[in-house]
PDB file of C-alpha atoms and ligand atoms in Angstrom:
ATOM      1  CA  MET A 530     113.388 140.036  73.179  1.00 50.00           C
ATOM      2  CA  GLY A 531     117.104 139.831  72.522  1.00 54.00           C
ATOM      3  CA  GLU A 532     118.878 136.632  71.640  1.00 63.00           C
ATOM      4  CA  GLY A 533     120.580 134.557  74.319  1.00 69.00           C
ATOM      5  CA  ILE A 534     124.271 135.157  74.788  1.00 70.00           C
ATOM      6  CA  LYS A 535     126.380 132.238  73.569  1.00 68.00           C
ATOM      7  CA  LEU A 536     128.921 131.358  76.221  1.00 65.00           C
ATOM      8  CA  PRO A 537     132.450 130.612  74.996  1.00 66.00           C
ATOM      9  CA  VAL A 538     132.502 126.968  76.147  1.00 70.00           C
ATOM     10  CA  LEU A 539     135.232 124.896  74.470  1.00 71.00           C
ATOM     11  CA  ASN A 540     133.726 122.155  72.328  1.00 73.00           C
ATOM     12  CA  GLY A 541     134.601 118.508  72.982  1.00 70.00           C
ATOM     13  CA  LEU A 542     133.854 116.167  75.860  1.00 68.00           C
ATOM     14  CA  GLY A 543     135.599 117.295  78.997  1.00 68.00           C
ATOM     15  CA  ARG A 544     137.231 120.332  77.359  1.00 73.00           C
ATOM     16  CA  THR A 545     137.128 123.426  79.510  1.00 80.00           C
ATOM     17  CA  ASN A 546     138.994 126.513  80.547  1.00 80.00           C
ATOM     18  CA  ARG A 547     138.467 125.633  84.166  1.00 83.00           C
ATOM     19  CA  ILE A 548     141.697 125.115  86.047  1.00 86.00           C
ATOM     20  CA  ASP A 549     140.253 123.491  89.175  1.00 88.00           C
ATOM     21  CA  ASN A 550     139.728 119.756  89.673  1.00 90.00           C
ATOM     22  CA  TRP A 551     136.105 119.932  88.504  1.00 87.00           C
ATOM     23  CA  TRP A 552     136.100 116.176  87.798  1.00 89.00           C
ATOM     24  CA  SER A 553     137.096 115.042  91.308  1.00 93.00           C
ATOM     25  CA  LYS A 554     133.668 115.375  92.938  1.00 93.00           C
ATOM     26  CA  PRO A 555     131.640 113.539  90.284  1.00 92.00           C
ATOM     27  CA  MET A 556     134.342 110.890  90.114  1.00 94.00           C
ATOM     28  CA  ALA A 557     134.314 110.337  93.896  1.00 96.00           C
ATOM     29  CA  MET A 558     130.522 110.150  93.861  1.00 96.00           C
ATOM     30  CA  GLY A 559     130.527 107.697  90.964  1.00 96.00           C
ATOM     31  CA  ILE A 560     133.032 105.477  92.768  1.00 97.00           C
ATOM     32  CA  GLY A 561     130.979 105.698  95.979  1.00 97.00           C
ATOM     33  CA  LEU A 562     127.709 104.715  94.316  1.00 97.00           C
ATOM     34  CA  THR A 563     129.323 101.896  92.355  1.00 97.00           C
ATOM     35  CA  ALA A 564     131.004 100.554  95.501  1.00 97.00           C
ATOM     36  CA  ALA A 565     127.663 100.673  97.349  1.00 97.00           C
ATOM     37  CA  LEU A 566     126.019  98.680  94.580  1.00 97.00           C
ATOM     38  CA  ILE A 567     128.788  96.077  94.420  1.00 97.00           C
ATOM     39  CA  TYR A 568     128.839  95.671  98.213  1.00 97.00           C
ATOM     40  CA  THR A 569     125.053  95.198  98.316  1.00 96.00           C
ATOM     41  CA  VAL A 570     125.082  92.509  95.616  1.00 95.00           C
ATOM     42  CA  TRP A 571     128.011  90.756  97.314  1.00 96.00           C
ATOM     43  CA  ARG A 572     126.345  90.844 100.727  1.00 95.00           C
ATOM     44  CA  LEU A 573     122.890  89.791  99.569  1.00 93.00           C
ATOM     45  CA  PHE A 574     123.722  87.129  97.042  1.00 91.00           C
ATOM     46  CA  LEU A 575     127.296  85.949  97.545  1.00 91.00           C
ATOM     47  CA  TYR A 576     128.397  86.210 101.161  1.00 90.00           C
ATOM     48  CA  GLY A 577     125.388  84.555 102.713  1.00 85.00           C
ATOM     49  CA  THR A 578     123.386  85.184 105.851  1.00 89.00           C
ATOM     50  CA  GLU A 579     124.465  82.220 107.971  1.00 88.00           C
ATOM     51  CA  THR A 580     127.718  80.813 109.264  1.00 84.00           C
ATOM     52  CA  ALA A 581     128.696  77.218 108.452  1.00 82.00           C
ATOM     53  CA  ASN A 582     127.132  76.018 111.716  1.00 83.00           C
ATOM     54  CA  GLY A 583     123.861  77.898 111.199  1.00 83.00           C
ATOM     55  CA  GLY A 584     124.677  81.067 113.176  1.00 89.00           C
ATOM     56  CA  SER A 585     123.261  84.367 111.962  1.00 93.00           C
ATOM     57  CA  LEU A 586     125.331  86.793 109.931  1.00 95.00           C
ATOM     58  CA  ILE A 587     122.635  89.451 109.781  1.00 94.00           C
ATOM     59  CA  SER A 588     122.396  90.070 113.531  1.00 96.00           C
ATOM     60  CA  TYR A 589     123.958  89.055 116.831  1.00 96.00           C
ATOM     61  CA  GLU A 590     122.802  88.663 120.404  1.00 96.00           C
ATOM     62  CA  LEU A 591     124.391  90.377 123.379  1.00 96.00           C
ATOM     63  CA  HIS A 592     123.095  89.432 126.827  1.00 96.00           C
ATOM     64  CA  GLY A 593     119.595  88.957 125.411  1.00 96.00           C
ATOM     65  CA  SER A 594     119.608  92.116 123.298  1.00 97.00           C
ATOM     66  CA  THR A 595     119.623  91.930 119.492  1.00 96.00           C
ATOM     67  CA  VAL A 596     121.742  94.038 117.179  1.00 97.00           C
ATOM     68  CA  MET A 597     120.568  93.893 113.571  1.00 96.00           C
ATOM     69  CA  SER A 598     122.492  94.819 110.450  1.00 96.00           C
ATOM     70  CA  PRO A 599     121.056  97.990 108.851  1.00 95.00           C
ATOM     71  CA  ILE A 600     120.924  96.256 105.469  1.00 95.00           C
ATOM     72  CA  PHE A 601     118.696  93.469 106.814  1.00 94.00           C
ATOM     73  CA  SER A 602     116.462  95.660 108.950  1.00 88.00           C
ATOM     74  CA  PRO A 603     113.495  95.332 109.100  1.00 88.00           C
ATOM     75  CA  ASN A 604     113.869  91.569 109.292  1.00 89.00           C
ATOM     76  CA  VAL A 605     110.437  90.857 107.831  1.00 88.00           C
ATOM     77  CA  LEU A 606     111.124  87.129 107.602  1.00 88.00           C
ATOM     78  CA  GLU A 607     110.709  86.976 111.370  1.00 85.00           C
ATOM     79  CA  TRP A 608     107.383  88.764 111.301  1.00 84.00           C
ATOM     80  CA  ASN A 609     104.122  87.052 112.103  1.00 81.00           C
ATOM     81  CA  LEU A 610     102.506  89.328 109.556  1.00 78.00           C
ATOM     82  CA  PHE A 611     101.265  87.507 106.438  1.00 77.00           C
ATOM     83  CA  GLY A 612     102.784  84.314 107.890  1.00 79.00           C
ATOM     84  CA  LEU A 613     106.217  85.433 106.724  1.00 79.00           C
ATOM     85  CA  ASN A 614     107.895  83.716 109.673  1.00 80.00           C
ATOM     86  CA  GLU A 615     106.477  80.382 108.557  1.00 82.00           C
ATOM     87  CA  TRP A 616     107.127  80.819 104.884  1.00 85.00           C
ATOM     88  CA  ASN A 617     109.264  78.006 103.516  1.00 83.00           C
ATOM     89  CA  HIS A 618     111.240  80.355 101.304  1.00 84.00           C
ATOM     90  CA  PRO A 619     114.062  79.442  98.909  1.00 85.00           C
ATOM     91  CA  GLU A 620     117.511  79.574 100.477  1.00 82.00           C
ATOM     92  CA  TRP A 621     118.612  82.642  98.529  1.00 84.00           C
ATOM     93  CA  VAL A 622     115.695  84.745  99.828  1.00 88.00           C
ATOM     94  CA  ASN A 623     116.545  86.967 102.781  1.00 89.00           C
ATOM     95  CA  ALA A 624     114.963  89.949 104.493  1.00 89.00           C
ATOM     96  CA  ALA A 625     117.013  92.473 102.530  1.00 92.00           C
ATOM     97  CA  ILE A 626     115.936  91.064  99.172  1.00 92.00           C
ATOM     98  CA  LEU A 627     112.302  91.534 100.190  1.00 92.00           C
ATOM     99  CA  VAL A 628     112.676  95.050 101.554  1.00 93.00           C
ATOM    100  CA  LEU A 629     115.534  96.792  99.760  1.00 94.00           C
ATOM    101  CA  TRP A 630     113.298  97.966  96.897  1.00 95.00           C
ATOM    102  CA  ILE A 631     112.023 100.641  99.306  1.00 96.00           C
ATOM    103  CA  PRO A 632     115.354 102.312 100.172  1.00 96.00           C
ATOM    104  CA  PHE A 633     116.540 101.746  96.587  1.00 96.00           C
ATOM    105  CA  GLY A 634     113.397 103.345  95.193  1.00 97.00           C
ATOM    106  CA  PHE A 635     113.542 106.159  97.718  1.00 98.00           C
ATOM    107  CA  ARG A 636     117.195 106.966  97.115  1.00 98.00           C
ATOM    108  CA  GLY A 637     117.029 106.291  93.378  1.00 96.00           C
ATOM    109  CA  THR A 638     114.242 108.840  92.885  1.00 97.00           C
ATOM    110  CA  CYS A 639     115.662 111.367  95.383  1.00 98.00           C
ATOM    111  CA  TYR A 640     116.025 114.846  93.860  1.00 97.00           C
ATOM    112  CA  TYR A 641     119.618 115.099  95.075  1.00 97.00           C
ATOM    113  CA  MET A 642     120.450 111.637  93.779  1.00 97.00           C
ATOM    114  CA  ARG A 643     119.074 112.556  90.350  1.00 94.00           C
ATOM    115  CA  ARG A 644     121.486 115.457  90.222  1.00 93.00           C
ATOM    116  CA  VAL A 645     124.334 113.149  91.178  1.00 95.00           C
ATOM    117  CA  TYR A 646     123.662 110.404  88.669  1.00 93.00           C
ATOM    118  CA  TYR A 647     122.804 112.747  85.805  1.00 91.00           C
ATOM    119  CA  ARG A 648     126.200 114.368  86.229  1.00 90.00           C
ATOM    120  CA  THR A 649     128.218 111.353  87.227  1.00 92.00           C
ATOM    121  CA  PHE A 650     126.959 108.608  84.968  1.00 91.00           C
ATOM    122  CA  PHE A 651     125.387 110.520  82.071  1.00 88.00           C
ATOM    123  CA  ALA A 652     127.638 113.600  82.028  1.00 86.00           C
ATOM    124  CA  SER A 653     124.458 115.609  81.498  1.00 85.00           C
ATOM    125  CA  PRO A 654     125.639 118.200  82.327  1.00 84.00           C
ATOM    126  CA  THR A 655     129.271 117.172  82.728  1.00 84.00           C
ATOM    127  CA  ALA A 656     129.955 120.156  84.968  1.00 84.00           C
ATOM    128  CA  CYS A 657     129.556 123.898  84.938  1.00 84.00           C
ATOM    129  CA  TRP A 658     131.490 125.369  81.972  1.00 81.00           C
ATOM    130  CA  VAL A 659     132.581 121.900  80.791  1.00 84.00           C
ATOM    131  CA  ASP A 660     131.363 120.523  77.485  1.00 83.00           C
ATOM    132  CA  GLU A 661     129.211 117.407  77.462  1.00 82.00           C
ATOM    133  CA  PRO A 662     129.340 114.373  75.131  1.00 81.00           C
ATOM    134  CA  ASP A 663     128.052 114.852  71.594  1.00 80.00           C
ATOM    135  CA  ILE A 664     125.401 112.210  72.151  1.00 82.00           C
ATOM    136  CA  ASN A 665     123.886 114.360  74.920  1.00 81.00           C
ATOM    137  CA  LYS A 666     123.724 117.302  72.543  1.00 77.00           C
ATOM    138  CA  ALA A 667     121.994 115.125  69.941  1.00 80.00           C
ATOM    139  CA  ILE A 668     119.483 113.587  72.336  1.00 78.00           C
ATOM    140  CA  GLY A 669     119.120 116.554  74.676  1.00 70.00           C
ATOM    141  CA  TYR A 670     117.428 116.575  78.028  1.00 71.00           C
ATOM    142  CA  LYS A 671     113.772 115.656  77.576  1.00 74.00           C
ATOM    143  CA  GLY A 672     112.696 115.918  81.159  1.00 74.00           C
ATOM    144  CA  GLU A 673     111.438 113.109  83.348  1.00 77.00           C
ATOM    145  CA  LYS A 674     110.107 110.954  80.540  1.00 79.00           C
ATOM    146  CA  ARG A 675     110.257 107.307  79.503  1.00 81.00           C
ATOM    147  CA  LEU A 676     112.110 105.330  82.186  1.00 83.00           C
ATOM    148  CA  PHE A 677     112.718 108.504  84.181  1.00 85.00           C
ATOM    149  CA  ILE A 678     108.999 108.974  84.622  1.00 90.00           C
ATOM    150  CA  PHE A 679     109.316 106.630  87.600  1.00 92.00           C
ATOM    151  CA  ASN A 680     111.136 109.447  89.390  1.00 92.00           C
ATOM    152  CA  ASN A 681     107.680 110.898  89.967  1.00 93.00           C
ATOM    153  CA  LEU A 682     107.018 108.065  92.407  1.00 96.00           C
ATOM    154  CA  HIS A 683     109.352 109.676  94.906  1.00 97.00           C
ATOM    155  CA  ARG A 684     106.546 110.867  97.158  1.00 96.00           C
ATOM    156  CA  TYR A 685     105.187 107.346  97.492  1.00 97.00           C
ATOM    157  CA  PHE A 686     108.611 105.946  98.269  1.00 98.00           C
ATOM    158  CA  LEU A 687     108.809 108.627 100.940  1.00 98.00           C
ATOM    159  CA  TYR A 688     105.724 107.213 102.661  1.00 98.00           C
ATOM    160  CA  ALA A 689     107.242 103.724 102.630  1.00 97.00           C
ATOM    161  CA  ALA A 690     110.611 105.054 103.847  1.00 97.00           C
ATOM    162  CA  MET A 691     108.868 106.694 106.812  1.00 98.00           C
ATOM    163  CA  ILE A 692     107.506 103.309 107.866  1.00 96.00           C
ATOM    164  CA  ILE A 693     110.986 101.781 107.547  1.00 96.00           C
ATOM    165  CA  LEU A 694     112.354 104.627 109.635  1.00 97.00           C
ATOM    166  CA  VAL A 695     109.948 103.890 112.493  1.00 97.00           C
ATOM    167  CA  ILE A 696     110.972 100.218 112.387  1.00 95.00           C
ATOM    168  CA  LYS A 697     114.644 101.221 112.486  1.00 96.00           C
ATOM    169  CA  TRP A 698     114.074 103.053 115.756  1.00 97.00           C
ATOM    170  CA  TRP A 699     112.059 100.070 116.983  1.00 95.00           C
ATOM    171  CA  ASP A 700     115.099  97.920 116.234  1.00 94.00           C
ATOM    172  CA  VAL A 701     117.242 100.270 118.318  1.00 96.00           C
ATOM    173  CA  THR A 702     115.016  99.532 121.317  1.00 96.00           C
ATOM    174  CA  HIS A 703     115.910  95.838 120.930  1.00 96.00           C
ATOM    175  CA  THR A 704     119.548  96.691 121.608  1.00 97.00           C
ATOM    176  CA  ILE A 705     118.964  98.325 124.991  1.00 97.00           C
ATOM    177  CA  HIS A 706     117.265  95.574 126.980  1.00 96.00           C
ATOM    178  CA  PHE A 707     119.647  93.061 128.588  1.00 96.00           C
ATOM    179  CA  THR A 708     118.249  89.913 130.176  1.00 94.00           C
ATOM    180  CA  GLU A 709     121.000  87.280 130.268  1.00 90.00           C
ATOM    181  CA  ASP A 710     124.347  86.280 131.785  1.00 88.00           C
ATOM    182  CA  GLY A 711     123.879  88.264 134.951  1.00 87.00           C
ATOM    183  CA  ILE A 712     123.228  91.537 133.153  1.00 89.00           C
ATOM    184  CA  ASN A 713     119.636  92.606 133.547  1.00 90.00           C
ATOM    185  CA  GLY A 714     118.083  95.959 132.816  1.00 94.00           C
ATOM    186  CA  TYR A 715     118.305  98.757 130.278  1.00 96.00           C
ATOM    187  CA  GLY A 716     121.491 100.243 128.932  1.00 96.00           C
ATOM    188  CA  ALA A 717     123.583 100.515 125.814  1.00 97.00           C
ATOM    189  CA  SER A 718     126.224  98.551 123.963  1.00 97.00           C
ATOM    190  CA  ILE A 719     128.443  99.596 121.070  1.00 97.00           C
ATOM    191  CA  GLY A 720     125.779  98.023 118.856  1.00 97.00           C
ATOM    192  CA  THR A 721     123.220 100.430 120.324  1.00 98.00           C
ATOM    193  CA  PHE A 722     125.298 103.377 119.154  1.00 97.00           C
ATOM    194  CA  VAL A 723     125.891 101.816 115.755  1.00 96.00           C
ATOM    195  CA  MET A 724     122.174 101.232 115.185  1.00 96.00           C
ATOM    196  CA  GLY A 725     121.175 104.504 116.852  1.00 97.00           C
ATOM    197  CA  LEU A 726     123.545 106.522 114.668  1.00 97.00           C
ATOM    198  CA  GLU A 727     122.275 104.775 111.562  1.00 97.00           C
ATOM    199  CA  ALA A 728     118.663 105.513 112.532  1.00 97.00           C
ATOM    200  CA  PHE A 729     119.535 109.129 113.344  1.00 98.00           C
ATOM    201  CA  LEU A 730     121.278 109.737 110.005  1.00 98.00           C
ATOM    202  CA  LEU A 731     118.370 108.171 108.147  1.00 98.00           C
ATOM    203  CA  THR A 732     115.968 110.376 110.105  1.00 98.00           C
ATOM    204  CA  MET A 733     117.911 113.463 109.008  1.00 98.00           C
ATOM    205  CA  TYR A 734     117.934 112.261 105.410  1.00 98.00           C
ATOM    206  CA  VAL A 735     114.163 111.659 105.393  1.00 98.00           C
ATOM    207  CA  THR A 736     113.248 114.852 107.245  1.00 98.00           C
ATOM    208  CA  SER A 737     115.332 116.979 104.877  1.00 98.00           C
ATOM    209  CA  CYS A 738     113.576 115.498 101.813  1.00 98.00           C
ATOM    210  CA  HIS A 739     112.284 117.939  99.167  1.00 97.00           C
ATOM    211  CA  ALA A 740     109.038 115.974  98.807  1.00 97.00           C
ATOM    212  CA  LEU A 741     108.431 116.069 102.557  1.00 98.00           C
ATOM    213  CA  ARG A 742     108.931 119.835 102.497  1.00 97.00           C
ATOM    214  CA  HIS A 743     106.372 120.114  99.735  1.00 97.00           C
ATOM    215  CA  LEU A 744     103.919 117.953 101.672  1.00 96.00           C
ATOM    216  CA  ALA A 745     104.507 119.894 104.882  1.00 96.00           C
ATOM    217  CA  GLY A 746     103.684 123.307 103.461  1.00 95.00           C
ATOM    218  CA  GLY A 747     105.116 123.856  99.996  1.00 94.00           C
ATOM    219  CA  MET A 748     101.885 122.773  98.324  1.00 94.00           C
ATOM    220  CA  LEU A 749      99.904 125.626  99.922  1.00 94.00           C
ATOM    221  CA  ASP A 750      99.478 129.042  98.310  1.00 92.00           C
ATOM    222  CA  ARG A 751      99.773 130.918 101.562  1.00 92.00           C
ATOM    223  CA  TRP A 752     100.473 130.308 105.222  1.00 94.00           C
ATOM    224  CA  THR A 753      98.179 132.687 106.979  1.00 91.00           C
ATOM    225  CA  THR A 754      96.076 131.247 109.754  1.00 89.00           C
ATOM    226  CA  GLY A 755      95.583 128.134 111.844  1.00 91.00           C
ATOM    227  CA  ILE A 756      96.901 124.915 110.370  1.00 94.00           C
ATOM    228  CA  SER A 757      98.320 126.592 107.294  1.00 96.00           C
ATOM    229  CA  ARG A 758     100.454 128.868 109.481  1.00 96.00           C
ATOM    230  CA  ALA A 759     101.773 125.841 111.375  1.00 96.00           C
ATOM    231  CA  ARG A 760     102.518 124.158 108.052  1.00 96.00           C
ATOM    232  CA  GLY A 761     104.384 127.268 106.957  1.00 96.00           C
ATOM    233  CA  VAL A 762     106.549 127.071 110.075  1.00 96.00           C
ATOM    234  CA  LEU A 763     107.183 123.391 109.400  1.00 97.00           C
ATOM    235  CA  PHE A 764     108.092 124.220 105.801  1.00 97.00           C
ATOM    236  CA  GLY A 765     110.646 126.719 107.095  1.00 97.00           C
ATOM    237  CA  LYS A 766     112.192 124.195 109.484  1.00 97.00           C
ATOM    238  CA  ILE A 767     112.446 121.478 106.828  1.00 97.00           C
ATOM    239  CA  SER A 768     113.936 124.060 104.460  1.00 97.00           C
ATOM    240  CA  VAL A 769     116.788 124.586 106.911  1.00 98.00           C
ATOM    241  CA  LEU A 770     117.475 120.830 107.016  1.00 98.00           C
ATOM    242  CA  ASN A 771     117.015 120.627 103.264  1.00 98.00           C
ATOM    243  CA  ARG A 772     120.079 122.806 102.681  1.00 97.00           C
ATOM    244  CA  SER A 773     122.214 119.877 103.874  1.00 98.00           C
ATOM    245  CA  HIS A 774     120.222 117.159 102.141  1.00 98.00           C
ATOM    246  CA  GLY A 775     123.263 115.991 100.166  1.00 98.00           C
ATOM    247  CA  PHE A 776     125.288 115.639 103.346  1.00 98.00           C
ATOM    248  CA  TRP A 777     122.567 113.510 104.975  1.00 98.00           C
ATOM    249  CA  PHE A 778     122.248 111.469 101.792  1.00 98.00           C
ATOM    250  CA  TRP A 779     125.909 110.443 101.878  1.00 98.00           C
ATOM    251  CA  THR A 780     126.372 110.016 105.614  1.00 98.00           C
ATOM    252  CA  SER A 781     123.218 107.907 105.972  1.00 98.00           C
ATOM    253  CA  LEU A 782     124.220 105.795 102.971  1.00 98.00           C
ATOM    254  CA  ILE A 783     127.775 105.242 104.188  1.00 97.00           C
ATOM    255  CA  PHE A 784     126.568 104.285 107.634  1.00 97.00           C
ATOM    256  CA  VAL A 785     124.310 101.544 106.292  1.00 97.00           C
ATOM    257  CA  PHE A 786     127.463  99.797 105.099  1.00 97.00           C
ATOM    258  CA  LEU A 787     129.618 100.627 108.119  1.00 97.00           C
ATOM    259  CA  GLY A 788     126.824  99.307 110.366  1.00 97.00           C
ATOM    260  CA  ASP A 789     126.594  96.125 108.326  1.00 97.00           C
ATOM    261  CA  LEU A 790     130.364  95.636 108.476  1.00 97.00           C
ATOM    262  CA  TRP A 791     130.249  96.056 112.240  1.00 97.00           C
ATOM    263  CA  VAL A 792     127.514  93.422 112.645  1.00 97.00           C
ATOM    264  CA  LEU A 793     129.306  91.107 110.239  1.00 96.00           C
ATOM    265  CA  ALA A 794     132.608  91.450 112.098  1.00 97.00           C
ATOM    266  CA  VAL A 795     130.970  90.692 115.463  1.00 97.00           C
ATOM    267  CA  ALA A 796     128.880  87.815 114.088  1.00 96.00           C
ATOM    268  CA  GLU A 797     132.003  86.318 112.515  1.00 94.00           C
ATOM    269  CA  GLY A 798     133.926  86.713 115.781  1.00 94.00           C
ATOM    270  CA  HIS A 799     136.502  89.212 114.477  1.00 96.00           C
ATOM    271  CA  LEU A 800     135.302  91.934 116.891  1.00 97.00           C
ATOM    272  CA  SER A 801     133.273  91.786 120.054  1.00 96.00           C
ATOM    273  CA  ASP A 802     130.551  94.033 121.384  1.00 97.00           C
ATOM    274  CA  MET A 803     130.217  94.970 125.049  1.00 96.00           C
ATOM    275  CA  VAL A 804     127.674  96.543 127.359  1.00 96.00           C
ATOM    276  CA  LEU A 805     128.850 100.091 127.997  1.00 96.00           C
ATOM    277  CA  PHE A 806     126.423 100.783 130.840  1.00 95.00           C
ATOM    278  CA  HIS A 807     123.159  99.499 132.239  1.00 94.00           C
ATOM    279  CA  VAL A 808     120.772 100.334 135.043  1.00 92.00           C
TER     280      VAL A 808
HETATM  281 FE1  LIG B1153     116.062 113.300  98.483  1.00 63.49          FE
HETATM  282 FE2  LIG B1153     113.395 113.154  98.952  1.00 63.49          FE
HETATM  283  S1  LIG B1153     114.476 114.539  97.739  1.00 63.49           S
HETATM  284  S2  LIG B1153     114.992 111.907  99.742  1.00 63.49           S
END
């Protein structure tokens, strides 16, 4: 076998012959992820979940329907299950604190997300044809070991995320039934579209998941007859969605925060929701 060809990459962090703005994408992604983290901490621990007079800041009511912030959905503290609704919890505990480990774990171990944070935060690799920090060369990529071994839990986070997804759609149904103030029946408000769009984007993100594709049919040696053929078809369909997995990652993430801002603005009285139609 011949020796590998040594590519003429310039040595030194960030040095390259590339003339395009190779740094702009990782930088934008790094800013986006950092902003998401800061917003989440601010919302969960600093801003609070109630107004001064005890009103909710995680959801609002509109003619008997309920619109819930995506960050605080599912609102497990209202569930009968395990007596959570009667739990005399500390003031700082809220529904998001109890549940967010699932979306965090799911997104944090996502194959696409790994690519993003390896490049953005570890500069490993910095970019195609761009030199990486000396420390990376010294340590080298050792695969999914040590702390990164938890990335292998992605499949299990997928199962949990699927349950969350079903509850998200369940929450959407709570926005379409109006029972008060002379408006009775089923319809939609702006909140319905906000929650519906959030649930839709999350559905696309989950159904384009690499691990789901593997489960659907990728784990089989061949797709020949019966169930295996059907699984092969499913594999093909998920593969099509999978091509845009990065797009669904970002749009679903951004909409969690836009949805929360919408609910917060209405709950605080800065904006108001309205019934768009009902029957
Ligand atoms: Fe991204 Fe599964 S690979 S969510």
